[in-house]
Amino acid sequence: MAGGKGTRLREITKDEIPKPMAPVAGKPILEWQIEHLREQGVTDIILCIGHLGRKIREHFGDGTGFGVRIQYVEEKTPLGTAGALSMLPPLLEEGPFFLAFGDVLFDIDLERMHRFHEKNNSLATLFAHPNSHPFDSDLLICDGEGRVLHFDSKHNTRDYWYHNCVNAGLYLMDRTVCEQVPKDTKVDLEKELLSGLISEGRAVFAYQSPEYVKDVGTVDRIRAAERELTSGYAARRNLKNKQKAIFLDRDGTINRKNDLIYSEEQFELEQNAAEAIREINRSGYLAIVVTNQPVVARGLCGIEDVESIHRKMETLLGREGAFVDAVFFCPHHPDKGYPEENPDYKIPCACRKPKTGMLQAAAERFNIDLSASWMVGDGTMDIQTGVNAGTHTALVLTGDAGKDGKYAVTPELIGDDLLAAVKGISRMTGSAI
Ligand SMILES: [Zn+2]
């Protein structure tokens, strides 16, 4: 979608080039996009052009010089964010297509997103990620499987706890979606087309990934992107490359340990937890929560309550500019025979720490090298989990402070709290925090 006018980029474009031709580290945004697509085998490209579109044609031609095949459709009048899709069907082949906006830079594993799209029989898949300011971002409201239930505009009053899940502006869509778009009509992608599909009960999914996707619609963002692209930061986050993570226990590590926590009112962050997680977010490590929640098996609450507690955690962290990349929890417990228990979850499982199921699942989803990762927690069970999974280990002196006596293990590092542990990891590994 290369028709944008880009008034906020006038300082760079001088109104002589269209927004997607704005240079980032000496190369137009659109050229970064096309090169990235070509590197991963996507070589059939359709550019929807409008304002100053001839400048785009002059630069790319039929794509031969860039190793791709380029076709053009042209908006005679601006058709909003989705109106141009009505012109695509005659040019599209069978199967889904990626849709990228001309002011969005990305470096992602396209095949991984495609597998997610296929697995869910999705009609439209939205690339989504957590950000450091969810409180003033449009959010995707999803179910536990990532199915989008509705959009929540940043202009709405939010009197509920929410999952930090922001639409990044990159999509994978079935070609039949285009057939729903009326010709020569201004259509908004989110408010009209996708919301319409959702209300019809069609499969619209959020693909939640920590990879680099950035809207560069302002001069400041372009300057930041130049640093992120040239330093290799953006490429390192591509899930084709091995990632490293800091796995975080929840109760006693991120939040105050008040006995068992089974309702959102009980959940309060530990003092420096948000700052610690903010540091992880800047460090190149993923922040992934792995927590045993036998409260479900004991019948104290349901899965939905645990998810609600996690939404509160994400909301509170988000208010302080911090986010976690994923949350894994084990609702099981192996010992049967208590009066209130929920027998569905009173089972032996592979995910309850110190077993490594949650870390293995995270490693598969995000291509994580466990041996380059850390497990951080307040209990000896967390340290044992790290040992079992082959990660480095760090103990925090909040919560149980390692005094539970369950496992005889020695952590590689001890911090007074999560922030001290994260700083310690930074010192030991020399990773930039
Ligand atoms: Zn489990």
CSV table of C-alpha atoms and ligand atoms in Angstrom, one decimal:
chain,number,residue,atom,x,y,z
A,1,MET,CA,0.0,0.0,0.0
A,2,ALA,CA,2.2,2.8,-1.3
A,3,GLY,CA,-0.4,5.6,-1.7
A,4,GLY,CA,0.2,7.5,1.5
A,5,LYS,CA,0.7,11.2,1.4
A,6,GLY,CA,2.9,11.4,4.6
A,7,THR,CA,2.3,14.9,5.8
A,8,ARG,CA,4.3,14.1,9.0
A,9,LEU,CA,7.3,13.3,6.9
A,10,ARG,CA,7.3,16.5,4.8
A,11,GLU,CA,10.6,17.5,6.3
A,12,ILE,CA,12.1,14.5,4.5
A,13,THR,CA,9.9,14.1,1.4
A,14,LYS,CA,9.6,17.9,0.7
A,15,ASP,CA,6.3,16.8,-1.0
A,16,GLU,CA,8.5,15.8,-4.0
A,17,ILE,CA,8.5,12.1,-3.2
A,18,PRO,CA,5.7,9.9,-1.8
A,19,LYS,CA,6.0,8.7,1.8
A,20,PRO,CA,7.1,5.1,0.9
A,21,MET,CA,10.1,6.6,-1.0
A,22,ALA,CA,11.4,8.4,2.1
A,23,PRO,CA,15.0,7.3,2.6
A,24,VAL,CA,16.0,5.2,5.7
A,25,ALA,CA,19.7,4.9,6.0
A,26,GLY,CA,20.1,5.9,2.3
A,27,LYS,CA,17.4,3.5,0.9
A,28,PRO,CA,13.6,4.1,0.4
A,29,ILE,CA,11.3,2.4,2.9
A,30,LEU,CA,9.7,0.5,0.0
A,31,GLU,CA,13.1,-0.8,-1.2
A,32,TRP,CA,13.9,-2.2,2.3
A,33,GLN,CA,10.5,-3.9,2.2
A,34,ILE,CA,11.0,-5.4,-1.3
A,35,GLU,CA,14.5,-6.6,-0.6
A,36,HIS,CA,13.3,-8.3,2.6
A,37,LEU,CA,10.5,-10.0,0.7
A,38,ARG,CA,12.8,-11.2,-2.1
A,39,GLU,CA,15.3,-12.6,0.4
A,40,GLN,CA,12.5,-14.9,1.6
A,41,GLY,CA,11.2,-15.9,-1.8
A,42,VAL,CA,8.3,-13.5,-2.1
A,43,THR,CA,9.0,-12.1,-5.6
A,44,ASP,CA,5.5,-11.3,-7.0
A,45,ILE,CA,4.7,-7.8,-5.8
A,46,ILE,CA,1.8,-5.5,-6.4
A,47,LEU,CA,2.2,-1.8,-5.6
A,48,CYS,CA,-0.9,0.2,-4.9
A,49,ILE,CA,0.2,3.7,-5.8
A,50,GLY,CA,-1.5,7.1,-5.6
A,51,HIS,CA,0.0,10.5,-4.6
A,52,LEU,CA,3.2,11.0,-6.6
A,53,GLY,CA,3.0,7.4,-7.7
A,54,ARG,CA,5.0,8.0,-10.9
A,55,LYS,CA,8.1,8.5,-8.7
A,56,ILE,CA,7.7,4.9,-7.4
A,57,ARG,CA,7.3,3.6,-11.0
A,58,GLU,CA,10.4,5.5,-12.1
A,59,HIS,CA,12.4,3.9,-9.3
A,60,PHE,CA,11.2,0.3,-9.4
A,61,GLY,CA,9.9,-0.2,-13.0
A,62,ASP,CA,8.8,-3.8,-13.5
A,63,GLY,CA,11.1,-4.9,-10.6
A,64,THR,CA,13.7,-6.6,-12.8
A,65,GLY,CA,16.5,-4.5,-11.3
A,66,PHE,CA,15.4,-5.6,-7.9
A,67,GLY,CA,15.0,-9.3,-8.6
A,68,VAL,CA,11.2,-9.3,-8.3
A,69,ARG,CA,8.2,-8.9,-10.6
A,70,ILE,CA,6.2,-5.7,-9.9
A,71,GLN,CA,2.7,-4.9,-11.1
A,72,TYR,CA,0.9,-1.6,-10.3
A,73,VAL,CA,-2.6,-0.6,-9.4
A,74,GLU,CA,-3.4,3.1,-9.1
A,75,GLU,CA,-5.9,5.0,-7.0
A,76,LYS,CA,-7.3,7.9,-8.9
A,77,THR,CA,-8.7,9.3,-5.6
A,78,PRO,CA,-7.6,8.2,-2.1
A,79,LEU,CA,-9.6,5.0,-1.2
A,80,GLY,CA,-8.7,4.8,2.5
A,81,THR,CA,-6.6,2.0,3.9
A,82,ALA,CA,-8.4,-0.9,2.2
A,83,GLY,CA,-10.3,0.5,-0.9
A,84,ALA,CA,-7.4,-0.4,-3.3
A,85,LEU,CA,-7.8,-4.1,-2.4
A,86,SER,CA,-10.8,-4.2,-4.7
A,87,MET,CA,-8.4,-3.9,-7.7
A,88,LEU,CA,-6.3,-6.8,-6.7
A,89,PRO,CA,-8.2,-10.0,-7.6
A,90,PRO,CA,-7.4,-10.1,-11.3
A,91,LEU,CA,-3.7,-9.8,-10.4
A,92,LEU,CA,-3.6,-12.3,-7.5
A,93,GLU,CA,-2.8,-16.0,-7.7
A,94,GLU,CA,-4.3,-18.7,-5.5
A,95,GLY,CA,-3.3,-18.7,-1.9
A,96,PRO,CA,-2.7,-15.9,0.6
A,97,PHE,CA,-0.8,-12.7,0.1
A,98,PHE,CA,1.1,-10.4,2.5
A,99,LEU,CA,-0.2,-6.9,2.9
A,100,ALA,CA,2.3,-4.2,4.0
A,101,PHE,CA,1.8,-0.5,4.4
A,102,GLY,CA,4.3,1.8,2.8
A,103,ASP,CA,5.4,3.3,6.1
A,104,VAL,CA,6.1,0.0,7.9
A,105,LEU,CA,9.6,-1.5,8.1
A,106,PHE,CA,9.8,-5.1,9.0
A,107,ASP,CA,12.3,-8.0,9.4
A,108,ILE,CA,10.3,-11.1,10.2
A,109,ASP,CA,10.3,-14.8,9.4
A,110,LEU,CA,7.5,-14.8,6.8
A,111,GLU,CA,7.3,-18.6,6.6
A,112,ARG,CA,6.6,-18.8,10.4
A,113,MET,CA,3.7,-16.3,10.1
A,114,HIS,CA,2.4,-18.3,7.1
A,115,ARG,CA,2.4,-21.5,9.1
A,116,PHE,CA,0.4,-19.9,11.8
A,117,HIS,CA,-2.1,-18.6,9.2
A,118,GLU,CA,-2.5,-22.0,7.7
A,119,LYS,CA,-2.7,-23.9,11.1
A,120,ASN,CA,-5.6,-21.7,12.1
A,121,ASN,CA,-7.4,-21.7,8.8
A,122,SER,CA,-7.2,-17.9,9.1
A,123,LEU,CA,-8.8,-15.6,6.5
A,124,ALA,CA,-6.9,-12.6,7.7
A,125,THR,CA,-3.9,-12.7,10.0
A,126,LEU,CA,-2.6,-9.5,11.7
A,127,PHE,CA,1.0,-9.3,12.9
A,128,ALA,CA,0.7,-8.2,16.5
A,129,HIS,CA,3.2,-7.3,19.2
A,130,PRO,CA,3.3,-5.8,22.7
A,131,ASN,CA,4.6,-2.3,22.8
A,132,SER,CA,5.9,0.1,25.5
A,133,HIS,CA,2.8,2.3,25.5
A,134,PRO,CA,-0.3,0.1,25.2
A,135,PHE,CA,-2.4,2.7,27.1
A,136,ASP,CA,-2.4,5.0,24.2
A,137,SER,CA,-2.4,2.4,21.4
A,138,ASP,CA,-5.2,0.7,19.5
A,139,LEU,CA,-5.5,-2.8,20.9
A,140,LEU,CA,-6.5,-6.2,19.5
A,141,ILE,CA,-8.8,-8.0,21.9
A,142,CYS,CA,-8.2,-11.8,21.3
A,143,ASP,CA,-9.2,-15.1,22.9
A,144,GLY,CA,-6.6,-17.4,24.3
A,145,GLU,CA,-5.9,-18.9,20.8
A,146,GLY,CA,-5.2,-15.5,19.2
A,147,ARG,CA,-8.5,-15.2,17.5
A,148,VAL,CA,-9.4,-11.5,17.2
A,149,LEU,CA,-12.7,-10.7,18.9
A,150,HIS,CA,-12.7,-7.0,18.4
A,151,PHE,CA,-10.6,-3.8,18.1
A,152,ASP,CA,-10.4,-1.4,21.0
A,153,SER,CA,-9.5,2.1,19.8
A,154,LYS,CA,-7.1,4.2,21.9
A,155,HIS,CA,-9.9,6.8,22.1
A,156,ASN,CA,-12.2,4.5,24.1
A,157,THR,CA,-12.2,4.6,27.9
A,158,ARG,CA,-10.5,1.5,29.1
A,159,ASP,CA,-11.9,0.4,32.5
A,160,TYR,CA,-10.7,-3.1,32.2
A,161,TRP,CA,-7.4,-5.0,32.3
A,162,TYR,CA,-6.0,-5.7,28.9
A,163,HIS,CA,-3.5,-7.9,27.0
A,164,ASN,CA,-0.7,-5.8,25.5
A,165,CYS,CA,-1.4,-6.7,21.9
A,166,VAL,CA,-1.0,-4.0,19.2
A,167,ASN,CA,-1.7,-4.3,15.5
A,168,ALA,CA,1.6,-3.6,13.8
A,169,GLY,CA,0.4,-3.0,10.2
A,170,LEU,CA,1.5,-6.1,8.5
A,171,TYR,CA,-1.0,-8.8,7.3
A,172,LEU,CA,-1.4,-12.1,5.7
A,173,MET,CA,-4.7,-12.4,3.9
A,174,ASP,CA,-6.7,-14.8,1.8
A,175,ARG,CA,-7.4,-13.4,-1.7
A,176,THR,CA,-11.2,-13.8,-1.1
A,177,VAL,CA,-11.0,-10.9,1.4
A,178,CYS,CA,-10.4,-8.6,-1.6
A,179,GLU,CA,-13.6,-9.7,-3.2
A,180,GLN,CA,-15.5,-8.2,-0.2
A,181,VAL,CA,-14.2,-4.7,-0.9
A,182,PRO,CA,-16.6,-2.6,-3.1
A,183,LYS,CA,-15.0,-0.9,-6.1
A,184,ASP,CA,-14.1,2.8,-6.2
A,185,THR,CA,-15.1,3.2,-2.5
A,186,LYS,CA,-13.2,4.5,0.4
A,187,VAL,CA,-12.9,1.6,2.9
A,188,ASP,CA,-11.1,1.5,6.3
A,189,LEU,CA,-9.2,-1.7,6.7
A,190,GLU,CA,-9.7,-2.1,10.5
A,191,LYS,CA,-13.0,-0.3,11.2
A,192,GLU,CA,-14.9,-1.6,8.2
A,193,LEU,CA,-13.3,-4.6,6.4
A,194,LEU,CA,-11.8,-6.6,9.3
A,195,SER,CA,-14.4,-5.6,11.8
A,196,GLY,CA,-17.0,-6.7,9.2
A,197,LEU,CA,-15.3,-10.1,8.8
A,198,ILE,CA,-15.1,-10.6,12.6
A,199,SER,CA,-18.8,-9.7,13.1
A,200,GLU,CA,-19.6,-12.4,10.4
A,201,GLY,CA,-17.7,-14.9,12.5
A,202,ARG,CA,-14.9,-15.3,10.0
A,203,ALA,CA,-11.5,-16.4,11.1
A,204,VAL,CA,-9.3,-13.3,11.9
A,205,PHE,CA,-6.2,-14.0,13.9
A,206,ALA,CA,-3.5,-12.1,15.6
A,207,TYR,CA,0.0,-13.5,15.1
A,208,GLN,CA,1.9,-12.4,18.2
A,209,SER,CA,5.6,-12.2,17.7
A,210,PRO,CA,8.5,-10.2,19.2
A,211,GLU,CA,10.0,-9.6,15.7
A,212,TYR,CA,10.8,-6.1,14.3
A,213,VAL,CA,7.9,-4.3,12.7
A,214,LYS,CA,8.0,-0.6,13.0
A,215,ASP,CA,5.8,2.2,11.7
A,216,VAL,CA,8.2,4.9,10.5
A,217,GLY,CA,5.6,7.6,9.8
A,218,THR,CA,7.5,10.3,11.6
A,219,VAL,CA,11.0,11.8,11.3
A,220,ASP,CA,11.9,10.6,14.8
A,221,ARG,CA,10.9,7.1,14.0
A,222,ILE,CA,12.9,7.1,10.8
A,223,ARG,CA,16.0,8.2,12.8
A,224,ALA,CA,15.4,5.4,15.3
A,225,ALA,CA,14.9,2.8,12.5
A,226,GLU,CA,18.2,3.8,10.9
A,227,ARG,CA,20.0,2.9,14.1
A,228,GLU,CA,18.0,-0.4,14.5
A,229,LEU,CA,18.6,-1.5,10.9
A,230,THR,CA,22.2,-0.6,10.6
A,231,SER,CA,23.2,-2.0,14.0
A,232,GLY,CA,21.7,-5.4,13.2
A,233,TYR,CA,19.1,-5.1,16.0
A,234,ALA,CA,16.2,-5.6,13.6
A,235,ALA,CA,17.7,-8.6,11.9
A,236,ARG,CA,18.7,-10.3,15.2
A,237,ARG,CA,15.1,-10.3,16.3
A,238,ASN,CA,14.0,-12.2,13.1
A,239,LEU,CA,12.8,-15.6,14.4
A,240,LYS,CA,14.9,-17.3,11.7
A,241,ASN,CA,17.8,-16.5,14.0
A,242,LYS,CA,18.3,-18.1,17.4
A,243,GLN,CA,16.9,-15.9,20.2
A,244,LYS,CA,17.8,-15.7,23.9
A,245,ALA,CA,15.3,-15.2,26.7
A,246,ILE,CA,15.1,-14.3,30.3
A,247,PHE,CA,12.4,-16.6,31.7
A,248,LEU,CA,10.6,-15.1,34.6
A,249,ASP,CA,8.8,-16.8,37.4
A,250,ARG,CA,5.7,-14.8,38.4
A,251,ASP,CA,4.7,-14.9,42.1
A,252,GLY,CA,7.5,-13.6,44.3
A,253,THR,CA,9.6,-12.5,41.3
A,254,ILE,CA,7.4,-10.1,39.3
A,255,ASN,CA,4.6,-9.6,41.8
A,256,ARG,CA,4.4,-9.8,45.6
A,257,LYS,CA,3.8,-13.3,46.9
A,258,ASN,CA,0.6,-13.2,49.0
A,259,ASP,CA,0.1,-16.9,49.6
A,260,LEU,CA,-1.8,-18.3,46.5
A,261,ILE,CA,-3.1,-15.8,44.1
A,262,TYR,CA,-6.4,-16.7,42.5
A,263,SER,CA,-8.1,-13.3,41.9
A,264,GLU,CA,-6.9,-10.2,40.2
A,265,GLU,CA,-7.3,-8.0,43.3
A,266,GLN,CA,-4.5,-9.9,45.0
A,267,PHE,CA,-2.0,-9.1,42.3
A,268,GLU,CA,0.5,-6.3,43.0
A,269,LEU,CA,3.8,-5.7,41.2
A,270,GLU,CA,7.1,-6.0,43.2
A,271,GLN,CA,8.7,-2.7,43.6
A,272,ASN,CA,11.3,-2.6,40.8
A,273,ALA,CA,9.7,-5.3,38.6
A,274,ALA,CA,8.5,-2.9,35.8
A,275,GLU,CA,11.9,-1.2,35.7
A,276,ALA,CA,13.6,-4.6,35.5
A,277,ILE,CA,11.4,-5.8,32.7
A,278,ARG,CA,11.9,-2.5,30.8
A,279,GLU,CA,15.6,-3.2,31.0
A,280,ILE,CA,15.1,-6.7,29.6
A,281,ASN,CA,13.0,-5.2,26.7
A,282,ARG,CA,15.9,-3.0,25.8
A,283,SER,CA,18.5,-5.7,26.1
A,284,GLY,CA,17.9,-8.1,23.2
A,285,TYR,CA,16.6,-10.8,25.5
A,286,LEU,CA,12.9,-11.8,25.3
A,287,ALA,CA,11.0,-11.5,28.5
A,288,ILE,CA,8.9,-14.7,29.0
A,289,VAL,CA,6.8,-15.5,32.1
A,290,VAL,CA,6.7,-19.2,33.1
A,291,THR,CA,4.6,-19.8,36.2
A,292,ASN,CA,3.0,-22.8,38.0
A,293,GLN,CA,-0.6,-21.9,38.9
A,294,PRO,CA,-2.0,-25.0,40.7
A,295,VAL,CA,-4.8,-22.7,41.9
A,296,VAL,CA,-6.8,-24.0,38.9
A,297,ALA,CA,-6.3,-27.7,39.8
A,298,ARG,CA,-7.1,-26.9,43.4
A,299,GLY,CA,-10.4,-25.4,42.3
A,300,LEU,CA,-9.7,-22.0,43.7
A,301,CYS,CA,-10.3,-20.4,40.3
A,302,GLY,CA,-10.6,-21.1,36.6
A,303,ILE,CA,-8.3,-20.7,33.6
A,304,GLU,CA,-10.2,-17.4,32.7
A,305,ASP,CA,-9.3,-16.0,36.2
A,306,VAL,CA,-5.6,-16.8,35.7
A,307,GLU,CA,-5.8,-15.1,32.2
A,308,SER,CA,-7.5,-12.1,33.8
A,309,ILE,CA,-4.6,-11.8,36.4
A,310,HIS,CA,-2.2,-11.9,33.5
A,311,ARG,CA,-4.1,-9.1,31.8
A,312,LYS,CA,-3.7,-7.1,35.0
A,313,MET,CA,0.0,-7.8,35.0
A,314,GLU,CA,0.3,-6.6,31.4
A,315,THR,CA,-1.7,-3.5,32.0
A,316,LEU,CA,0.3,-2.5,35.1
A,317,LEU,CA,3.6,-3.2,33.4
A,318,GLY,CA,2.4,-1.3,30.3
A,319,ARG,CA,1.7,1.8,32.3
A,320,GLU,CA,5.4,1.9,33.2
A,321,GLY,CA,6.6,1.2,29.7
A,322,ALA,CA,7.4,-2.5,30.2
A,323,PHE,CA,6.0,-5.6,28.5
A,324,VAL,CA,6.4,-9.3,28.4
A,325,ASP,CA,6.7,-11.2,25.1
A,326,ALA,CA,4.7,-14.2,26.2
A,327,VAL,CA,3.2,-15.8,29.3
A,328,PHE,CA,3.1,-19.6,29.8
A,329,PHE,CA,1.4,-21.1,32.8
A,330,CYS,CA,0.8,-24.6,34.2
A,331,PRO,CA,-2.7,-25.0,35.7
A,332,HIS,CA,-2.0,-28.6,36.7
A,333,HIS,CA,-1.2,-30.4,40.0
A,334,PRO,CA,-0.4,-34.1,40.3
A,335,ASP,CA,-1.8,-34.9,43.7
A,336,LYS,CA,-5.4,-36.0,43.8
A,337,GLY,CA,-7.7,-36.2,46.8
A,338,TYR,CA,-8.7,-32.7,47.9
A,339,PRO,CA,-12.4,-31.8,48.4
A,340,GLU,CA,-12.6,-28.7,46.2
A,341,GLU,CA,-10.2,-29.9,43.4
A,342,ASN,CA,-10.9,-29.6,39.7
A,343,PRO,CA,-10.2,-33.2,38.5
A,344,ASP,CA,-9.6,-32.1,34.9
A,345,TYR,CA,-6.3,-30.4,36.0
A,346,LYS,CA,-5.3,-32.9,38.7
A,347,ILE,CA,-3.0,-34.7,36.4
A,348,PRO,CA,0.7,-35.2,36.0
A,349,CYS,CA,1.9,-33.0,33.1
A,350,ALA,CA,5.1,-32.0,31.3
A,351,CYS,CA,4.7,-28.3,32.1
A,352,ARG,CA,4.8,-28.0,35.9
A,353,LYS,CA,8.2,-26.6,37.0
A,354,PRO,CA,10.7,-28.0,37.6
A,355,LYS,CA,9.8,-29.9,34.4
A,356,THR,CA,10.7,-28.0,31.4
A,357,GLY,CA,7.6,-28.1,29.2
A,358,MET,CA,6.9,-24.4,29.3
A,359,LEU,CA,10.5,-23.5,28.4
A,360,GLN,CA,10.5,-26.0,25.6
A,361,ALA,CA,7.2,-24.7,24.2
A,362,ALA,CA,8.6,-21.1,24.3
A,363,ALA,CA,11.8,-22.3,22.7
A,364,GLU,CA,9.9,-23.8,19.8
A,365,ARG,CA,7.6,-20.9,19.3
A,366,PHE,CA,10.4,-18.3,19.3
A,367,ASN,CA,13.4,-20.3,18.2
A,368,ILE,CA,15.2,-19.8,21.5
A,369,ASP,CA,18.6,-21.1,22.4
A,370,LEU,CA,18.1,-22.3,26.0
A,371,SER,CA,21.8,-22.5,26.7
A,372,ALA,CA,22.0,-18.7,26.0
A,373,SER,CA,19.0,-18.0,28.2
A,374,TRP,CA,18.3,-17.4,31.9
A,375,MET,CA,15.7,-18.7,34.3
A,376,VAL,CA,15.0,-16.2,37.1
A,377,GLY,CA,12.9,-16.9,40.2
A,378,ASP,CA,12.5,-16.7,43.9
A,379,GLY,CA,12.3,-20.5,44.6
A,380,THR,CA,14.7,-23.4,44.4
A,381,MET,CA,12.2,-24.9,42.0
A,382,ASP,CA,12.9,-22.2,39.5
A,383,ILE,CA,16.6,-22.8,39.7
A,384,GLN,CA,16.1,-26.5,39.3
A,385,THR,CA,13.9,-25.8,36.3
A,386,GLY,CA,16.8,-23.8,34.7
A,387,VAL,CA,19.2,-26.6,35.5
A,388,ASN,CA,16.9,-29.1,33.9
A,389,ALA,CA,16.4,-27.0,30.8
A,390,GLY,CA,20.0,-26.1,30.4
A,391,THR,CA,19.7,-22.4,31.0
A,392,HIS,CA,21.7,-20.1,33.2
A,393,THR,CA,20.0,-19.4,36.6
A,394,ALA,CA,19.5,-16.5,38.9
A,395,LEU,CA,17.7,-16.3,42.2
A,396,VAL,CA,15.9,-13.2,43.5
A,397,LEU,CA,15.7,-12.5,47.3
A,398,THR,CA,12.1,-11.3,47.1
A,399,GLY,CA,9.2,-13.8,47.7
A,400,ASP,CA,10.6,-17.1,49.0
A,401,ALA,CA,14.2,-15.8,48.5
A,402,GLY,CA,15.3,-19.4,47.9
A,403,LYS,CA,14.4,-20.5,51.4
A,404,ASP,CA,11.8,-23.0,50.5
A,405,GLY,CA,14.2,-25.9,50.9
A,406,LYS,CA,12.7,-28.0,48.1
A,407,TYR,CA,15.7,-28.5,45.9
A,408,ALA,CA,19.4,-28.4,46.7
A,409,VAL,CA,20.6,-26.2,43.9
A,410,THR,CA,23.0,-23.2,43.6
A,411,PRO,CA,22.1,-20.4,41.3
A,412,GLU,CA,24.8,-18.8,39.2
A,413,LEU,CA,23.7,-15.3,40.3
A,414,ILE,CA,21.7,-13.8,43.2
A,415,GLY,CA,20.0,-10.4,43.1
A,416,ASP,CA,18.2,-8.6,45.9
A,417,ASP,CA,15.2,-8.3,43.5
A,418,LEU,CA,14.5,-8.7,39.8
A,419,LEU,CA,16.1,-5.4,38.8
A,420,ALA,CA,19.3,-6.4,40.6
A,421,ALA,CA,19.2,-9.8,38.9
A,422,VAL,CA,18.7,-8.3,35.5
A,423,LYS,CA,21.6,-5.9,36.0
A,424,GLY,CA,23.7,-8.9,37.2
A,425,ILE,CA,22.9,-10.8,34.0
A,426,SER,CA,23.8,-7.7,32.0
A,427,ARG,CA,27.2,-7.5,33.7
A,428,MET,CA,28.0,-11.2,33.4
A,429,THR,CA,27.0,-11.5,29.7
A,430,GLY,CA,28.2,-8.0,28.6
A,431,SER,CA,24.8,-7.6,26.8
A,432,ALA,CA,23.9,-4.0,26.3
A,433,ILE,CA,21.3,-2.9,28.8
B,1,ZN,ZN,1.1,-28.6,33.7
